[in-house]
Structures are given as structure tokens and as C-alpha cells.
Coordinates of C-alpha atoms and ligand atoms in Angstrom, one line a residue:
Chain A
M37 CA 126.3 97.1 123.6
L38 CA 123.7 96.4 120.9
I39 CA 122.9 92.9 121.8
E40 CA 122.5 93.8 125.6
L41 CA 120.1 96.6 124.6
L42 CA 118.0 94.3 122.3
K43 CA 117.9 91.7 125.2
E44 CA 116.9 94.2 127.7
W45 CA 113.9 94.9 125.5
N46 CA 113.2 91.3 125.2
V47 CA 113.3 91.5 121.4
Y48 CA 116.6 89.6 120.7
K49 CA 116.2 86.4 118.8
E50 CA 119.1 84.1 118.8
P51 CA 120.7 84.5 115.4
I52 CA 121.7 81.8 113.0
E53 CA 125.3 80.9 114.1
P54 CA 127.7 81.0 111.0
N55 CA 130.8 79.0 110.6
A56 CA 134.1 80.8 110.0
I57 CA 135.2 80.7 106.3
N58 CA 138.3 78.9 105.7
P59 CA 141.3 80.6 104.3
V60 CA 141.4 78.9 101.0
E61 CA 137.9 80.1 100.1
L62 CA 139.1 83.8 100.6
E63 CA 141.3 83.4 97.6
A64 CA 138.2 84.2 95.5
I65 CA 138.8 87.8 96.4
H66 CA 142.1 87.9 98.2
D67 CA 145.9 87.4 97.3
S68 CA 146.9 84.0 98.8
K69 CA 150.3 85.7 100.1
Y70 CA 148.1 88.2 101.9
I71 CA 145.9 85.6 103.5
D72 CA 148.9 83.7 104.4
A73 CA 150.5 86.7 106.1
I74 CA 147.4 87.5 108.1
E75 CA 147.0 83.9 109.2
Q76 CA 150.5 83.6 110.3
V77 CA 150.8 86.8 112.2
S78 CA 147.4 86.1 113.9
S79 CA 148.8 82.9 115.3
G80 CA 151.8 84.6 116.7
A81 CA 154.4 84.3 114.0
V82 CA 156.7 87.3 113.5
L83 CA 157.0 88.0 109.9
N84 CA 159.2 90.7 108.1
G85 CA 157.7 92.8 105.2
I86 CA 154.2 92.7 106.2
D87 CA 154.1 96.5 105.8
I88 CA 153.3 95.9 102.1
F89 CA 149.9 94.3 103.2
G90 CA 149.1 97.4 105.4
L91 CA 149.5 95.4 108.4
G92 CA 151.1 96.4 111.8
N93 CA 150.2 100.2 111.8
S94 CA 147.8 102.1 114.1
D95 CA 144.9 101.3 111.9
N96 CA 145.5 97.7 111.4
P97 CA 147.7 96.6 114.4
I98 CA 148.5 92.9 114.8
S99 CA 146.5 90.9 117.4
L100 CA 146.3 87.2 118.2
G101 CA 143.4 85.4 116.7
M102 CA 142.4 88.4 114.5
A103 CA 142.3 86.2 111.4
E104 CA 139.8 83.9 113.0
G105 CA 137.6 86.7 114.1
A106 CA 137.8 88.3 110.6
R107 CA 136.9 84.9 108.9
Y108 CA 134.0 84.5 111.3
Q109 CA 132.7 87.8 110.2
V110 CA 133.0 86.8 106.6
G111 CA 131.4 83.5 107.3
G112 CA 128.3 85.5 108.8
T113 CA 127.8 87.8 105.7
V114 CA 128.3 84.8 103.4
L115 CA 125.7 82.9 105.3
G116 CA 123.4 85.9 104.7
A117 CA 123.9 85.7 101.1
K118 CA 123.3 81.9 101.0
L119 CA 120.0 82.4 103.0
L120 CA 118.8 84.8 100.2
I121 CA 120.0 82.4 97.5
E122 CA 118.3 79.4 98.8
N123 CA 115.2 81.4 99.5
K124 CA 115.2 80.7 103.1
A125 CA 114.9 84.5 103.8
K126 CA 114.1 87.7 102.2
K127 CA 115.6 90.1 104.5
V128 CA 118.8 89.2 106.5
L129 CA 120.7 91.4 109.0
Q130 CA 124.2 90.3 109.8
L131 CA 124.9 91.6 113.2
G132 CA 128.5 92.4 112.1
G133 CA 130.7 92.6 109.0
G134 CA 130.8 95.6 106.7
F135 CA 134.6 95.6 106.3
H136 CA 134.5 97.6 103.1
H137 CA 138.1 99.0 103.2
A138 CA 139.7 95.5 102.8
H139 CA 141.5 95.4 99.3
H140 CA 142.8 92.3 97.4
N141 CA 146.2 92.5 99.0
L142 CA 145.9 95.3 101.5
A143 CA 144.5 95.6 105.0
S144 CA 143.2 99.2 105.4
G145 CA 140.9 101.2 107.8
F146 CA 140.2 98.5 110.5
C147 CA 139.4 95.8 107.8
L148 CA 141.3 92.7 107.0
Y149 CA 139.0 90.3 105.1
N150 CA 136.2 91.8 102.9
D151 CA 133.1 90.1 104.0
L152 CA 131.0 91.9 101.7
S153 CA 132.8 91.2 98.5
M154 CA 132.8 87.5 99.4
A155 CA 128.9 87.6 100.0
I156 CA 128.4 89.4 96.6
T157 CA 130.8 86.9 95.0
E158 CA 128.6 84.1 96.4
M159 CA 125.5 85.7 94.8
V160 CA 127.1 86.5 91.5
N161 CA 128.3 82.7 91.2
H162 CA 124.9 81.8 91.6
G163 CA 124.2 84.0 88.5
W164 CA 122.7 87.1 90.2
H165 CA 123.0 90.6 89.4
V166 CA 123.8 92.4 92.7
A167 CA 123.5 96.0 93.8
Y168 CA 125.7 97.1 96.7
L169 CA 124.7 100.3 98.7
D170 CA 127.3 101.7 101.1
I171 CA 125.9 104.5 103.5
D172 CA 129.0 104.3 105.8
V173 CA 130.5 107.8 105.9
H174 CA 133.8 106.5 104.4
H175 CA 134.0 105.5 100.8
G176 CA 133.4 101.7 100.0
D177 CA 136.8 101.5 98.3
G178 CA 137.5 97.9 98.7
V179 CA 134.2 96.6 97.4
Q180 CA 134.3 99.0 94.5
E181 CA 137.7 98.1 93.4
M182 CA 137.0 94.5 93.5
F183 CA 134.1 94.7 91.1
Y184 CA 135.3 97.7 89.2
S185 CA 135.1 96.0 85.8
N186 CA 132.3 93.4 86.7
G187 CA 129.0 93.9 84.9
N188 CA 127.1 91.9 87.3
V189 CA 127.6 94.1 90.3
M190 CA 126.4 97.8 90.8
T191 CA 128.2 99.5 93.6
I192 CA 126.8 102.9 95.1
S193 CA 128.7 104.7 97.8
I194 CA 127.4 107.8 99.7
H195 CA 130.2 109.3 101.8
E196 CA 131.8 112.3 102.9
S197 CA 134.0 113.6 100.1
G198 CA 137.5 112.1 99.8
E199 CA 139.0 115.6 99.9
Y200 CA 138.2 115.6 103.5
L201 CA 138.1 112.0 104.6
F202 CA 139.8 108.7 104.5
P203 CA 140.3 106.8 102.2
G204 CA 140.5 109.8 99.8
K205 CA 138.6 108.0 97.0
G206 CA 135.1 107.7 95.7
W207 CA 135.2 110.6 93.2
L208 CA 132.5 111.3 90.7
H209 CA 134.6 110.2 87.8
E210 CA 135.1 106.6 89.3
L211 CA 132.3 105.1 87.1
G212 CA 133.6 101.6 86.5
Q213 CA 135.5 100.0 83.5
G214 CA 134.7 97.7 80.7
S215 CA 131.3 96.0 81.3
G216 CA 131.4 97.6 84.8
R217 CA 131.1 101.0 83.2
S218 CA 128.4 103.1 84.8
L219 CA 127.6 100.6 87.3
K220 CA 130.1 102.2 89.9
L221 CA 128.4 105.2 91.5
N222 CA 130.0 107.5 94.0
I223 CA 128.2 110.5 95.7
P224 CA 130.9 112.4 97.7
L225 CA 129.1 114.7 99.9
E226 CA 130.3 117.9 101.5
P227 CA 131.4 117.7 105.1
F228 CA 128.5 118.6 107.5
S229 CA 125.9 117.1 105.1
E230 CA 122.6 116.5 106.6
G231 CA 119.6 114.3 106.1
D232 CA 118.1 116.3 103.4
S233 CA 121.1 115.6 101.2
Y234 CA 121.0 111.9 101.8
F235 CA 117.3 111.8 101.0
E236 CA 117.9 113.7 97.7
V237 CA 120.7 111.1 96.8
L238 CA 118.3 108.2 97.5
E239 CA 115.3 109.7 95.5
K240 CA 117.4 111.0 92.6
V241 CA 120.3 108.5 92.2
V242 CA 119.7 105.2 94.2
K243 CA 116.1 104.8 93.0
P244 CA 116.5 105.3 89.4
A245 CA 119.8 103.3 89.5
L246 CA 118.1 100.2 91.2
S247 CA 115.0 100.5 88.9
W248 CA 117.2 100.5 85.8
F249 CA 119.7 97.8 86.9
K250 CA 117.1 95.6 88.3
P251 CA 119.2 93.6 90.8
D252 CA 118.4 90.2 92.2
A253 CA 119.5 91.2 95.5
L254 CA 120.7 94.3 97.4
V255 CA 123.6 94.3 99.8
V256 CA 123.9 97.2 102.3
Q257 CA 126.7 98.4 104.3
A258 CA 124.8 100.2 107.1
G259 CA 127.7 102.1 108.7
A260 CA 126.5 104.4 111.5
D261 CA 129.5 106.9 111.2
A262 CA 127.6 109.4 109.3
H263 CA 125.9 110.3 112.7
F264 CA 126.6 113.8 113.9
A265 CA 128.2 112.5 117.2
D266 CA 130.7 110.2 115.2
P267 CA 134.2 111.3 116.2
L268 CA 135.9 110.3 113.0
A269 CA 133.9 112.3 110.4
D270 CA 131.7 115.3 109.9
N271 CA 128.3 114.4 108.5
L272 CA 125.3 115.2 110.6
L273 CA 122.7 112.3 110.3
T274 CA 120.4 112.0 113.3
T275 CA 118.7 108.7 114.4
H276 CA 115.5 110.1 112.7
D277 CA 117.3 110.4 109.4
Y278 CA 118.7 106.9 109.8
E279 CA 115.2 105.6 110.3
K280 CA 113.8 107.2 107.3
I281 CA 117.0 106.1 105.4
F282 CA 116.6 102.4 106.3
R283 CA 112.9 102.4 105.5
Q284 CA 113.5 103.9 102.2
I285 CA 116.3 101.3 101.4
I286 CA 113.8 98.5 102.3
D287 CA 111.1 100.0 100.1
Y288 CA 113.6 100.1 97.2
A289 CA 114.4 96.6 97.8
D290 CA 110.9 95.6 97.8
K291 CA 110.2 97.4 94.5
S292 CA 113.4 96.5 92.6
C293 CA 114.5 93.1 93.7
N294 CA 111.6 91.2 95.3
G295 CA 112.6 92.4 98.8
K296 CA 115.8 90.5 98.9
V297 CA 118.2 92.5 101.0
L298 CA 121.2 91.7 103.1
F299 CA 122.3 94.3 105.6
T300 CA 125.7 94.4 107.5
L301 CA 126.9 96.7 110.1
G302 CA 130.0 98.8 109.3
G303 CA 131.7 101.7 110.8
G304 CA 130.2 103.6 113.8
Y305 CA 132.5 105.3 116.5
S306 CA 130.2 107.0 118.7
S307 CA 129.5 104.6 121.5
T308 CA 126.3 106.6 122.5
A309 CA 124.8 106.8 119.0
T310 CA 125.9 103.7 117.2
P311 CA 124.0 101.0 119.3
R312 CA 120.8 103.1 119.0
I313 CA 121.1 103.3 115.1
W314 CA 121.6 99.7 114.7
A315 CA 118.8 99.0 117.3
L316 CA 116.6 100.9 114.8
L317 CA 117.6 98.9 111.9
Y318 CA 117.0 95.7 113.9
L319 CA 113.5 96.8 115.0
I320 CA 112.6 98.0 111.6
L321 CA 113.6 94.8 110.0
N322 CA 111.7 92.6 112.5
N323 CA 108.6 95.0 112.1
L324 CA 108.8 95.8 115.9
E325 CA 107.4 98.7 117.8
M326 CA 109.9 101.5 118.6
P327 CA 110.1 102.1 122.3
E328 CA 110.5 105.6 123.1
Y329 CA 112.9 105.3 126.0
L330 CA 116.0 103.3 126.5
P331 CA 116.0 100.6 129.4
E332 CA 117.1 102.3 132.6
N333 CA 119.4 99.3 133.6
W334 CA 121.1 99.2 130.2
K335 CA 121.7 102.9 130.3
N336 CA 123.1 103.0 133.8
H337 CA 125.3 99.9 133.3
W338 CA 127.0 101.4 130.1
E339 CA 127.2 105.0 131.3
Q340 CA 129.4 103.6 134.1
I341 CA 131.5 101.7 131.9
L342 CA 131.9 104.4 129.2
G343 CA 132.0 107.2 131.7
K344 CA 129.7 109.2 129.3
T345 CA 126.0 110.1 129.3
I346 CA 123.9 108.3 127.2
P347 CA 120.6 109.9 126.0
N348 CA 117.5 108.2 127.6
T349 CA 115.7 107.9 124.3
L350 CA 116.0 105.6 121.4
H351 CA 116.0 108.6 119.2
D352 CA 118.1 111.8 119.2
K353 CA 116.3 114.8 120.7
L354 CA 115.8 117.5 118.3
P355 CA 117.2 119.8 117.5
A356 CA 120.3 117.7 117.8
Y357 CA 123.0 120.3 117.0
E358 CA 123.4 123.9 116.3
I359 CA 122.4 125.2 112.8
I360 CA 125.3 125.0 110.5
P361 CA 126.2 128.3 108.9
R362 CA 127.1 126.9 105.6
R363 CA 124.0 124.9 105.3
D364 CA 122.5 126.3 102.1
E365 CA 125.9 126.2 100.4
I366 CA 126.3 122.6 101.4
L367 CA 123.0 121.6 100.0
K368 CA 123.7 123.4 96.8
I369 CA 127.1 121.7 96.3
N370 CA 125.5 118.2 97.0
K371 CA 122.8 119.0 94.5
D372 CA 125.3 119.7 92.0
V373 CA 127.2 116.6 92.7
I374 CA 124.0 114.6 92.1
R375 CA 123.4 116.4 88.8
R376 CA 126.9 115.8 87.6
L377 CA 126.8 112.1 88.4
M378 CA 123.4 111.7 86.7
D379 CA 124.8 113.6 83.5
S380 CA 127.6 111.2 83.5
V381 CA 125.8 108.0 83.9
S382 CA 122.5 108.8 82.0
Q383 CA 124.2 108.2 78.4
Y384 CA 124.8 104.6 79.6
W385 CA 121.5 104.0 81.3
I386 CA 119.4 103.2 78.1
Chain B
M262 CA 161.3 111.4 89.3
L263 CA 163.1 110.8 86.1
I264 CA 161.9 111.0 82.4
R265 CA 162.3 107.3 82.0
E266 CA 159.9 106.6 84.8
V267 CA 157.1 108.6 83.1
M268 CA 157.7 108.4 79.3
H269 CA 155.9 106.3 76.6
L270 CA 158.0 103.7 75.3
N271 CA 158.3 102.8 71.6
P272 CA 156.6 105.9 70.2
I273 CA 155.1 105.8 66.6
S274 CA 157.1 107.7 64.3
I275 CA 156.9 108.6 60.5
S276 CA 159.3 109.4 57.6
P277 CA 159.6 113.0 56.1
E278 CA 157.9 111.8 52.9
T279 CA 154.6 110.9 54.7
S280 CA 151.6 112.9 53.4
L281 CA 149.7 115.2 55.5
S282 CA 146.6 113.1 55.2
D283 CA 148.5 109.8 56.1
T284 CA 149.8 111.6 59.1
Y285 CA 146.5 113.0 60.1
N286 CA 144.9 109.4 59.9
L287 CA 147.7 107.8 61.9
M288 CA 147.0 110.2 64.7
N289 CA 143.5 109.7 64.6
D290 CA 143.6 106.0 64.6
N291 CA 146.0 105.8 67.5
N292 CA 144.4 108.7 69.5
I293 CA 147.7 110.6 69.7
R294 CA 148.6 114.2 69.0
H295 CA 152.3 114.2 68.2
L296 CA 154.4 112.3 65.8
P297 CA 158.2 112.4 65.6
I298 CA 159.7 112.2 62.1
I299 CA 162.7 110.0 61.6
K300 CA 165.2 109.7 58.8
N301 CA 168.1 107.2 58.8
D302 CA 167.5 106.5 62.4
L303 CA 167.7 110.3 63.3
L304 CA 165.1 112.6 64.7
V305 CA 164.7 115.3 62.1
G306 CA 161.4 116.8 63.0
I307 CA 158.2 116.8 65.0
V308 CA 154.5 117.5 64.1
S309 CA 151.4 118.0 66.1
D310 CA 147.8 117.5 65.1
R311 CA 147.4 121.2 65.4
D312 CA 150.2 121.8 62.8
V313 CA 148.5 119.4 60.4
R314 CA 145.0 121.0 60.9
L315 CA 146.5 124.5 60.6
A316 CA 148.4 123.6 57.4
T317 CA 145.3 122.4 55.7
S318 CA 142.9 125.0 57.0
K319 CA 141.0 127.2 54.6
F320 CA 142.0 130.0 56.8
A321 CA 145.7 129.6 56.5
K322 CA 147.8 132.1 54.4
T323 CA 149.2 129.0 52.4
S324 CA 146.9 126.1 52.4
Y325 CA 148.6 122.8 51.8
E326 CA 147.1 119.9 49.7
P327 CA 146.5 116.6 51.7
G328 CA 149.2 114.9 49.6
T329 CA 152.0 117.2 50.7
M330 CA 155.0 115.7 52.4
I331 CA 155.1 116.2 56.1
S332 CA 158.8 117.7 55.9
E333 CA 157.1 120.8 54.4
I334 CA 155.4 121.7 57.6
M335 CA 157.3 119.8 60.4
S336 CA 158.9 121.7 63.2
H337 CA 162.7 121.4 63.5
P338 CA 165.2 121.5 65.1
V339 CA 163.3 119.6 67.9
E340 CA 163.5 120.2 71.6
T341 CA 164.3 116.9 73.2
T342 CA 165.0 115.2 76.6
R343 CA 166.9 112.2 77.8
P344 CA 165.7 109.3 79.9
S345 CA 168.0 110.4 82.9
E346 CA 166.7 113.9 83.0
P347 CA 164.6 114.9 86.1
I348 CA 161.0 115.7 85.1
E349 CA 161.2 119.3 86.6
V350 CA 163.8 120.0 84.1
A351 CA 161.7 118.8 81.1
I352 CA 158.7 120.6 82.5
Q353 CA 160.5 123.8 82.4
T354 CA 161.6 123.2 78.8
M355 CA 158.1 122.6 77.8
R356 CA 156.9 125.8 79.5
Q357 CA 159.8 127.8 78.1
F358 CA 159.1 126.7 74.4
K359 CA 155.2 126.5 75.0
I360 CA 155.1 122.9 73.7
G361 CA 153.2 119.9 74.6
C362 CA 155.7 117.1 74.2
L363 CA 159.3 116.1 74.2
P364 CA 160.8 113.2 72.2
V365 CA 163.3 111.4 74.4
L366 CA 166.6 110.6 73.0
D367 CA 169.3 108.2 74.2
D368 CA 172.5 108.3 72.2
Y369 CA 170.7 110.2 69.2
K370 CA 168.1 107.3 69.2
L371 CA 164.4 107.9 69.8
V372 CA 163.5 105.8 72.8
G373 CA 160.4 107.4 74.1
I374 CA 158.1 110.4 74.2
V375 CA 156.8 112.5 77.0
T376 CA 153.6 114.6 76.9
V377 CA 151.9 116.9 79.3
A378 CA 149.5 114.0 80.1
N379 CA 152.4 112.0 81.3
L380 CA 153.7 114.7 83.5
L381 CA 150.2 115.3 85.0
D382 CA 150.0 111.6 85.8
A383 CA 153.5 111.9 87.5
M384 CA 152.2 114.8 89.5
L385 CA 149.1 112.8 90.6
L386 CA 151.5 109.9 91.7
M387 CA 153.4 112.3 93.8
T388 CA 150.4 113.4 95.7
G389 CA 149.8 109.9 96.8
V390 CA 146.0 109.7 96.1
H391 CA 146.2 106.2 94.8
Y392 CA 146.7 104.8 98.3
P393 CA 143.8 104.7 100.8
S394 CA 144.8 107.5 103.0
G395 CA 143.9 110.8 104.5
R396 CA 145.2 114.3 103.7
L397 CA 147.0 116.6 106.0
D398 CA 148.2 119.9 105.1
V399 CA 150.5 121.8 107.5
R400 CA 152.3 125.2 107.2
L401 CA 155.9 125.2 108.8
K402 CA 158.6 127.4 109.4
D403 CA 161.1 126.9 106.7
R404 CA 164.0 125.8 108.8
A405 CA 166.1 122.9 110.0
G406 CA 164.3 120.2 112.1
E407 CA 160.7 121.3 111.5
I408 CA 159.6 118.4 109.3
A409 CA 161.4 116.0 111.6
K410 CA 159.6 117.3 114.6
L411 CA 156.2 116.9 112.8
T412 CA 157.1 113.4 111.2
K413 CA 158.2 112.2 114.7
L414 CA 154.7 113.1 116.0
I415 CA 153.2 111.1 113.2
A416 CA 155.6 108.0 113.7
D417 CA 155.0 108.0 117.4
R418 CA 151.4 107.1 116.7
N419 CA 152.6 104.3 114.5
I420 CA 151.0 105.9 111.5
N421 CA 152.5 105.5 108.0
I422 CA 153.3 108.5 106.0
H423 CA 152.3 107.4 102.3
S424 CA 153.5 110.5 100.6
I425 CA 155.0 114.0 101.3
L426 CA 154.7 117.1 99.0
S427 CA 156.1 120.4 99.9
Y428 CA 156.2 123.9 98.5
P429 CA 157.0 127.4 99.5
D430 CA 154.3 129.4 100.9
A431 CA 154.3 133.2 101.6
N432 CA 156.2 134.9 104.4
G433 CA 159.2 132.4 104.3
K434 CA 157.0 129.4 105.3
L435 CA 156.7 126.1 103.9
R436 CA 153.5 124.1 103.1
V437 CA 153.8 120.4 103.4
V438 CA 151.0 118.0 102.3
F439 CA 151.0 114.5 103.7
R440 CA 149.0 111.4 102.7
V441 CA 148.7 109.4 105.9
S442 CA 147.3 105.9 106.2
T443 CA 144.9 106.4 108.9
M444 CA 141.2 106.7 109.5
E445 CA 141.8 108.8 112.5
I446 CA 143.1 112.0 110.8
R447 CA 141.1 114.3 113.2
P448 CA 142.8 113.2 116.4
L449 CA 146.1 113.3 114.6
A450 CA 145.5 116.8 113.4
K451 CA 144.7 117.9 116.9
A452 CA 147.9 116.5 118.4
I453 CA 149.9 118.3 115.6
C454 CA 148.0 121.4 116.2
N455 CA 148.7 121.2 120.0
A456 CA 152.4 120.9 119.2
D457 CA 152.2 124.5 117.7
F458 CA 152.0 123.6 114.0
E459 CA 149.5 125.3 111.9
V460 CA 147.2 122.8 110.5
L461 CA 145.4 123.7 107.3
W462 CA 143.7 120.5 106.3
P463 CA 141.5 118.8 107.4
I464 CA 139.7 122.1 107.6
Q465 CA 138.3 123.3 111.0
A466 CA 140.8 121.2 112.9
S467 CA 140.8 122.6 116.3
C468 CA 143.4 122.3 118.8
V469 CA 142.0 121.5 122.1
E470 CA 139.4 119.0 122.8
Ligands
ZN692 ZN1 133.4 104.1 108.0

């Protein structure tokens, strides 16, 4: 949907085609038995005991060719890392990827292979310090876990609190281990959190974190599922908020790591909002003008396929939703979360 | 869950002749708060860091010198447990006697020690939080077949239940907290709600779309 939209606007540039990563390379972050199991069932083999790898349930069903698909996604994100390392680009957008729930030996939450961790590993092997920022509404548990005691990688995840949302992790007290201590930051927000809370997190947590850590590059998981229309979660970002967040992140990258930033997509389950959010990201990164309206052809075509009404503008119309009764309380709780996190890490950030 | 699954193995122990100051330092160095006291391979007493601090406090009625033998102040006889005891029995013992630890004896031999921290860890494990999952809290009628009806709903959607925790609620109802490995907890909650169960978590789950 996204690509058709960009094509309709005549702004779509053919992307650089990645090669799928090969299974052996994935052993840098995944268990070889896990990789084996995925590769085999993906080519039609029937295996017993794959439940322990989290495969074959409703979130991670088995389908033919899924391994190749996942490896192609990893290839794309790793290619993005290489473009930054080789100085061929400063800002890279991978039009896919973002599989942050994939663990060392466990498929979870629609994720098989962790493209983000592979890309970060590529950068770390090049001697870089890498900051990872995850704005998907779900906690970036797979990435955090793989680098939990790694002193070269800072992970920051802004998500709806695990009390309410999958995967039930990403608490304030998860601060990292050993040399990774104070480098793993989690901001669990109240359900129905709005843009203001996100901006405050960016200003009071992300900004000081990046300026203290001074990464060589920033990797961003730009999940669109914190949008108010998303059916899987509760947070209430509008497209206007997303635009501001994207611009802010790019500004931080310019100031803290010489502009080197790799964006991936991520979760986003509202078919009417997600393409508009990622189109914004594409337009911003390419310094293009923002069209006010969506192309009529595109809108009609997809409305027929989806059986849903798509707004006729790129941005959400405001006010986008009714005022939340608990608004002030939510804001207060989120402020407190920020304060507690900064209190915990400030003793380390010297 | 049994004591052997949660206890510390090979606990540090001391002899009755150990001085208060040595005992105190041993606790400090190992970051522990309880030491069993062993004589001729038998457990003869136990001492906590609080016991040692109170015994040497200026505020105590009789303040002991740092060189005093631990046998002067140790608690005995000692409440104990065994590896095959269910943890719920041990917890009741600890609550009854208001103590923070139980030495674990097997055939009179000290084989482990279990503390409040071990039991909290066990509790946490039972809640299933260590696995990527969503939380579902349902209030049920406390009668045959209710849980089966509910779990069938979940199974029919090919969702794995990672853990189940239940406890009695008011008015003869039962509360059941599941951890289910799915991102789509809300559609699931809706289906359960529509099947006439009372869903308490995720909050604000509403029945009909
Ligand atoms: Zn997500």
C-alpha cells in the first residue's frame, strides 16, 4: 500500500535491492537449532517439537517460504548498516524490517529473524557504538535481550506498559547488566498516552541519553502501531505527532552521531493509518514536500480492497479522537516514569 | 512447586564457637543474612544478621562483646523444611513463626536453605512473566467445567497458554490469571467476553465490536 502511494505521488525511487542473508550468518545472533527448524519447516518439512521455538501458533504460524522472506528482510536491514559503515549514505530507510520480538531461540509476536540485531551486530563488529531507538508500541524485547550486557549498544524502547500489552516486558528496572548497565532504557507508558508524553520522553530521556552515549550511529524501529487507530494497542499518536517525532529523531541523529541513522519499519496494524505514517517518514527523509491530499486513484482502489474508508488527507484530521477522561492522570504517571528512570541512570551517566 | 526447586544449594554454615564478629563479617562478605550453625554434622542453631546486630547493640539489655561465641545468641531449636515439601507448606511455617528463612534438611543433613527471596522468585516464575506474553484476568464461577470452557476458547484460536494462576475471589467466584503468547490479546478478550465470562484485564475490554 505504501509503495503504491509513493508511486502515485511520483516520489518513489527504486530502492537498492538487498540479497537475502544466508542462514549461517544468522548464527551471530540466533541458535543454530532454531535457524535449522525455521529453514526446514519453511520448505515444507514436518517437524515435531517446534513449539519450544515458539513456532506453529496463531502469532507465528508456519508458511512455505517464510524463512527466505525473513532472511530477505534481514538482508535489507544489514545492507542499510553497511551503507552507513561504508559511508555511502547518511540516512537509510529500510522499507521493511523491524522484527524486534525475535529472540535468540524463540519466534515471537510475528517475528522470526531479528534484522535489527543483525544490523547492530554488523556495526558493532566495525567498532561502532550503536544506539537503538524503538518507538513501536510494543517493547523491543528481542533486541534488548540480545545486547543486555553489551557495553557498545544502547537500547531505548518507548512502549505501552507491559502491564497492559504484549510482551509484558520493558520495565523501568531493566537497565542492563555488566558493561551494559544503564545502557538499556525502558519507558513503559500508560495506555492511552498521547503525543505530549512522547515529546517529553524524547526531550528528557532520549536527548540526554544520546548526547551522553555519543553513538556512531542510530538505528530506529519506527513502528506505526502507537497510532490511535491501531487495533492491537491503546496509545493515541496522530500523524502530526509522528511527523514531529520523526523530525526530532533526525535532529538528534544530526547532533549526536553525525546524522548517521538507519530507520526500519515495524508494527502497524491499522491499514488506514500505517501507510500514511510511513509515507510521512519517507517524505521527511527525502526532504520532499508534504502533499495535503491523498491521490484519489489510490484511495478508491484501496477502499474497495479493504472495504474501509480511508481519510482523504495525508494527515489525520484534528481533533482525531474524543478527549480522554484520564488525560491528566496519564500525563502525570508518565512524567513520574521519566523521573524514576532518570534517577536510576543518572548515577551511572557521569 | 517443591522446596528442592527453589532452595539455595550448599549453604555456608558456621560452628557454635564462631565469634560474633567473624559471623558478622562472613555475612557481610557473602551478602547473606542467615547462617545455620552445625556441630558434628548436625544443625544446632541459626542466626540472622539482625540477631548479631541486636546482640551487640548499645541499646540491648545485655550487650555482648564481639568475641562472644555465636552459641550464646543463636536461635534453637530450629524450624526446618525438607527438599520434598511443597513451598506452600514452607511459606505457612515461615509466616507462623515470623521467620525469614528455613534450613533444608535431608536425613538430618543440611542440604540447602530457603529464604523469602527464593519464594518471591518462585512466585514470579508462577506468574509466567518471563515469557513474551500478554496478561488476561478473568472472573469465573467456581464450578466444574468453567476453566475448560475458557481454555477451549483460547485453544480454538491456536494460542498457547504459558501460565495459569488462580485464586478465590469474593462471592464464591474464582479469579484466573493467564499469560498467553499472543500479541492480539484484545480480540481474544473480546471473544471471551462475548462467551459470557467477566474479563478484568486487559482493562476496558468491551464485548461487542
Ligand atoms: Zn508492535
